[in-house]
PDB file of C-alpha atoms in Angstrom:
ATOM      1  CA  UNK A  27      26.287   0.423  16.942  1.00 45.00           C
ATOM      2  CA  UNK A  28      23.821  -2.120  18.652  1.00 49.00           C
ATOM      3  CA  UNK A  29      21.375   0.454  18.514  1.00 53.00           C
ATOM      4  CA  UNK A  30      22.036   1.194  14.319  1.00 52.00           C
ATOM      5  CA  UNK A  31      21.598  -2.429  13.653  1.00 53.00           C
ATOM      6  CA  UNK A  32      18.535  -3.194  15.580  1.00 54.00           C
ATOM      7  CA  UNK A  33      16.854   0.096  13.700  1.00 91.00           C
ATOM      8  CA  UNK A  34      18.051  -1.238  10.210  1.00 89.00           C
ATOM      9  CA  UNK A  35      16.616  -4.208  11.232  1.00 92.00           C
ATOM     10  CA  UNK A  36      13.386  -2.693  12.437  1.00 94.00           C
ATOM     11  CA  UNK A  37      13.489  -0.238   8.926  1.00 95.00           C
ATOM     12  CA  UNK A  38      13.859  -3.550   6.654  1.00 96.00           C
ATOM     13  CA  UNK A  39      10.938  -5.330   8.742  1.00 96.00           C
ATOM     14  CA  UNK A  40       8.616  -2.226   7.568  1.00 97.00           C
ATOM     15  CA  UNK A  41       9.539  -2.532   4.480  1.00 97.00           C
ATOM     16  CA  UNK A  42       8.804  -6.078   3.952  1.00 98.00           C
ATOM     17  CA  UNK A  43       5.451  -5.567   6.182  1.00 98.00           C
ATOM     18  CA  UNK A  44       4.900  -3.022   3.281  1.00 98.00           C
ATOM     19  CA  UNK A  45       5.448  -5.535   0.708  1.00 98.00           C
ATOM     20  CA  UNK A  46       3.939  -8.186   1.488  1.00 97.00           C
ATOM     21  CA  UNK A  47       0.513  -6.322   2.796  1.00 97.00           C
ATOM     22  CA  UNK A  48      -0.238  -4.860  -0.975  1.00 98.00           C
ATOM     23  CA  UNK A  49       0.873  -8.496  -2.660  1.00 97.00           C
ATOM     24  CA  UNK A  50      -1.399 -10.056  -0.758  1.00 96.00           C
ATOM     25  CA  UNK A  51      -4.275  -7.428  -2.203  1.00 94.00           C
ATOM     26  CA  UNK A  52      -2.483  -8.201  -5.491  1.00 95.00           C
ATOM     27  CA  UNK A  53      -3.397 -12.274  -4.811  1.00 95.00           C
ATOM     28  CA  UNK A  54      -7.060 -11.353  -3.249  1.00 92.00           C
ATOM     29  CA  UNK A  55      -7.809  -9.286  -6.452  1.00 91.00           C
ATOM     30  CA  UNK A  56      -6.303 -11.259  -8.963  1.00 93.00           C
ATOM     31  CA  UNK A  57      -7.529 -14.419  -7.621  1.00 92.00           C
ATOM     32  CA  UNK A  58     -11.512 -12.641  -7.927  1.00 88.00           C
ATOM     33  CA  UNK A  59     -10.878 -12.141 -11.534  1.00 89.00           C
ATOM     34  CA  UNK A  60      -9.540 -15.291 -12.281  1.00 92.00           C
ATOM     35  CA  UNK A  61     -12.742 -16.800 -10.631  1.00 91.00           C
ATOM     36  CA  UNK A  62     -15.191 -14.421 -11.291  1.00 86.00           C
ATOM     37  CA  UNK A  63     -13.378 -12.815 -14.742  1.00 82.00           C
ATOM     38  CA  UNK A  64     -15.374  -9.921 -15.730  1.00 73.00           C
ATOM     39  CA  UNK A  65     -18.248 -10.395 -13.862  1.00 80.00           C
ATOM     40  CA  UNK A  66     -16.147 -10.599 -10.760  1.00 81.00           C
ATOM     41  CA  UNK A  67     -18.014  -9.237  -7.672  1.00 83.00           C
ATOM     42  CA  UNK A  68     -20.951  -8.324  -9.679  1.00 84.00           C
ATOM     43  CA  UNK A  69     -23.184  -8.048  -6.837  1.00 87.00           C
ATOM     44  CA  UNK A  70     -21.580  -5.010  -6.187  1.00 90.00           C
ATOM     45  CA  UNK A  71     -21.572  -1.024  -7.728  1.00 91.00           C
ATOM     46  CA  UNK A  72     -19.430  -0.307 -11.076  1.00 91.00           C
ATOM     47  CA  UNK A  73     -18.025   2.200  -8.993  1.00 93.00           C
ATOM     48  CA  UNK A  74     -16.496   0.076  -6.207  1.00 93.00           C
ATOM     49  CA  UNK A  75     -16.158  -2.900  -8.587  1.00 91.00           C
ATOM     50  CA  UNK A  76     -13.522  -0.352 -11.075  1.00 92.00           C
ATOM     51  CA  UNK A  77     -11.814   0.557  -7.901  1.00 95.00           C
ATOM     52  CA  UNK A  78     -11.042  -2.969  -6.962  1.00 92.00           C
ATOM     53  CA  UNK A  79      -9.691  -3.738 -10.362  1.00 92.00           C
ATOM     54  CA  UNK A  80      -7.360  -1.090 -10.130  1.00 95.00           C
ATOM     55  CA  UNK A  81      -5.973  -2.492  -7.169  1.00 96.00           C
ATOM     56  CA  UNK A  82      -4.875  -5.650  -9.295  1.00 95.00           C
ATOM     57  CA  UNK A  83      -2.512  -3.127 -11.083  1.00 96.00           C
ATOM     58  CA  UNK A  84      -1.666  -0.657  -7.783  1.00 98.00           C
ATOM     59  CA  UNK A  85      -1.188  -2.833  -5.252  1.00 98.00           C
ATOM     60  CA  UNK A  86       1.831  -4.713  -7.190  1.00 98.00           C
ATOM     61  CA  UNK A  87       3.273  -1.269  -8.294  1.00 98.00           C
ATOM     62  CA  UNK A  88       3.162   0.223  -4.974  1.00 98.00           C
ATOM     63  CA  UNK A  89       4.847  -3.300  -3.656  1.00 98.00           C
ATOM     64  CA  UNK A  90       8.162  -2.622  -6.478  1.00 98.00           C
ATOM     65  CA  UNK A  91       8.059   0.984  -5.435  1.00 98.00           C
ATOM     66  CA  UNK A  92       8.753  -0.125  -1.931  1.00 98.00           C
ATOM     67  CA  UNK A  93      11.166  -2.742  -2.559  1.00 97.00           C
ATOM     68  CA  UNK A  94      13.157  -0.448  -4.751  1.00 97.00           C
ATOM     69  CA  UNK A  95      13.144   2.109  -1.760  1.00 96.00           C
ATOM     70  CA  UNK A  96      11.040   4.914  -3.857  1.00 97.00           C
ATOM     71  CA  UNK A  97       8.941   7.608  -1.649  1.00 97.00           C
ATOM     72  CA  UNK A  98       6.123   7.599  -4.234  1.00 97.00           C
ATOM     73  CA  UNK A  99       5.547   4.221  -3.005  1.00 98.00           C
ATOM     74  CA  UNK A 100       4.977   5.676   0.392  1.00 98.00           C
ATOM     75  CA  UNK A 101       3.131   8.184  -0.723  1.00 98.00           C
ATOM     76  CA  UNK A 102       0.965   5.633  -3.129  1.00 98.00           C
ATOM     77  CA  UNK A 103       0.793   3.023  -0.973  1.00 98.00           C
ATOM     78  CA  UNK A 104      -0.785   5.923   2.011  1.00 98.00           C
ATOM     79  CA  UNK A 105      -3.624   7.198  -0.951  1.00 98.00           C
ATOM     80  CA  UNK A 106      -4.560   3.662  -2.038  1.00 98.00           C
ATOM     81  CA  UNK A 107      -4.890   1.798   1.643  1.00 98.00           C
ATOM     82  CA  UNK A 108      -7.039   4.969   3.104  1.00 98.00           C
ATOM     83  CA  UNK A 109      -9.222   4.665  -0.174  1.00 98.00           C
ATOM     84  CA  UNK A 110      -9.602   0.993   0.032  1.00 97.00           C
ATOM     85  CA  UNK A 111     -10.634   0.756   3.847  1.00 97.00           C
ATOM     86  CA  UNK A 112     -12.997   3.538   2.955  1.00 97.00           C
ATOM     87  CA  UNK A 113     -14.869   2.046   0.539  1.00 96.00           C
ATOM     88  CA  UNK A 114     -14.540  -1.875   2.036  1.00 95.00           C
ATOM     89  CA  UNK A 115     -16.357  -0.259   4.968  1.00 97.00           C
ATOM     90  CA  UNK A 116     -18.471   1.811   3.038  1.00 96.00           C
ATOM     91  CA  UNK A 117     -19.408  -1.348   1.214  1.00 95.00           C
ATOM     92  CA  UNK A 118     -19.680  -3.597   4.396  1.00 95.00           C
ATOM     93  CA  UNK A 119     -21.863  -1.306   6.680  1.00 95.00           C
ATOM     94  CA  UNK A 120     -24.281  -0.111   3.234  1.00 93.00           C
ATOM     95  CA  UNK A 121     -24.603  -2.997   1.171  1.00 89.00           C
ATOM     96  CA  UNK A 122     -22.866  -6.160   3.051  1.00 90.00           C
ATOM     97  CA  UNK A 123     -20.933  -9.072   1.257  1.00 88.00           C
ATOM     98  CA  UNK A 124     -17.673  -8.350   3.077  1.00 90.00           C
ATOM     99  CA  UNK A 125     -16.235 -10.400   5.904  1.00 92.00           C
ATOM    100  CA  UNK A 126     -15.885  -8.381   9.435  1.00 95.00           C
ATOM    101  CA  UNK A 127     -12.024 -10.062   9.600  1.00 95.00           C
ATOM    102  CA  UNK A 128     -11.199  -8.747   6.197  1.00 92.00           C
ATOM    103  CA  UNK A 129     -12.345  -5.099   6.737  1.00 96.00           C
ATOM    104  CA  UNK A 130     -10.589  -5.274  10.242  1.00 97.00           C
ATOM    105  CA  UNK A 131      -7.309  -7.087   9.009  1.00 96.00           C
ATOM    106  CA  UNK A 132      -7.387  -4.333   6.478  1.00 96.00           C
ATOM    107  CA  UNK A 133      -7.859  -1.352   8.933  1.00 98.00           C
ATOM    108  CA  UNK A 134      -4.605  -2.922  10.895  1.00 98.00           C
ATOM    109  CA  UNK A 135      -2.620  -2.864   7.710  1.00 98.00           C
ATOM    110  CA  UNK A 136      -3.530   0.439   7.551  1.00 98.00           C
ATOM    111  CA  UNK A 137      -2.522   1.945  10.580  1.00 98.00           C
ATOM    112  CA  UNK A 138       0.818  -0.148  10.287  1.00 97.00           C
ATOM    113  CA  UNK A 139       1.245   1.997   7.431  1.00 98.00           C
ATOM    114  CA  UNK A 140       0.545   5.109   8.801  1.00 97.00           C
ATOM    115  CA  UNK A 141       2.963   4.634  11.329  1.00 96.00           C
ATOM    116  CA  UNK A 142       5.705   3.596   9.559  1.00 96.00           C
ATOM    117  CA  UNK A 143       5.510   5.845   6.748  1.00 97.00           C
ATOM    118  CA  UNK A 144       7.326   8.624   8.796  1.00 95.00           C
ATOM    119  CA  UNK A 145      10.195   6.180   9.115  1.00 95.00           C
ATOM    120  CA  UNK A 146      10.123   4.687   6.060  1.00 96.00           C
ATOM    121  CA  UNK A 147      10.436   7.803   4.288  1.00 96.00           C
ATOM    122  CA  UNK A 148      13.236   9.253   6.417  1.00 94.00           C
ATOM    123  CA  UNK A 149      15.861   6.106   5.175  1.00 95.00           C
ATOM    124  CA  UNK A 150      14.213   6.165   1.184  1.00 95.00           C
ATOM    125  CA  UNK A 151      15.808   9.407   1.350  1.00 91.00           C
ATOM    126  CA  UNK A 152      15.169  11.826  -1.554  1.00 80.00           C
ATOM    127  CA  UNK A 153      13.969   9.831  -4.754  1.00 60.00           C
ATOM    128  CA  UNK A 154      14.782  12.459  -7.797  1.00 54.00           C
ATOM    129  CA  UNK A 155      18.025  14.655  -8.699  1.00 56.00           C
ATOM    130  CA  UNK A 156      15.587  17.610  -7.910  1.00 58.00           C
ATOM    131  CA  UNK A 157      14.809  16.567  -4.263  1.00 56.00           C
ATOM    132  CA  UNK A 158      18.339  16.483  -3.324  1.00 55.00           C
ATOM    133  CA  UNK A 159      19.400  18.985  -5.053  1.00 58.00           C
ATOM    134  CA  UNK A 160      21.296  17.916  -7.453  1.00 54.00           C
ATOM    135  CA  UNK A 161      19.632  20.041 -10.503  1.00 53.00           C
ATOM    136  CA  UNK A 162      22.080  21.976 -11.906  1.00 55.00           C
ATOM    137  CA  UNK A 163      21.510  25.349 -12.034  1.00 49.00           C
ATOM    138  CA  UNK A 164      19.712  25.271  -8.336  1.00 52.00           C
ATOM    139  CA  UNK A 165      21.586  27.718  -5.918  1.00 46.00           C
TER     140      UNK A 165
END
């Protein structure tokens, strides 16, 4: 029973980890287009600078996925945080303007996720009628 608890624990810990990793890219990019509004990181490509918008809206809709226990969230939160360190160090080794502890802190994020999806996944549990089987009509 010890044992139960202490992974519960452990799961809800992952969770928040989860959570709290893609608010704070919600804060980071919000808080650039506050500052900067349109013209926010201007020194850099359209490209990268579209991509980092989006995060304003992803990062907070991968965070309510998680809380509300939803595997797309997983899945989601996987895409967006290999994409983003990608292009942050794309952008940091080809055109510079990044910090080194950003890019890093980032990267660490990232392989928290990666190996806590597995886990994370297994106690979401299936997320649609169809995944568990509950379709009618399915054999």
């Amino acid at each position: 029973m010890i044992a139960l608890a202490a992974s519960a624990r452990a799961l809800r810990v992952f969770q928040v980890v989860w959570m709290l990793g893609f608010l704070v890219g919600t804060t980071t990019h919000t808080a650039d287009l506050i500052v900067g509004g349109v013209n926010a990181c201007s020194d850099f490509p359209l490209g990268v600078r579209l991509f980092w918008v989006s995060l304003t809206f992803l990062d907070p809709a991968i965070a309510a996925l998680i809380i509300f226990r939803r595997r797309s969230g997983i899945v989601l939160g996987i895409a967006v945080i290999v994409a983003d360190i990608a292009v942050n160090w794309t952008v940091f080794a080809m055109v510079g303007g990044l910090s080194l502890f950003g890019v890093i802190s980032q990267s660490l994020f990232a392989v928290v996720i990666l190996v806590t999806a597995r886990s994370l996944w297994r106690w979401f549990g299936p997320s649609s009628p169809r995944e568990r089987g509950d379709v009618t009509g399915e054999a």
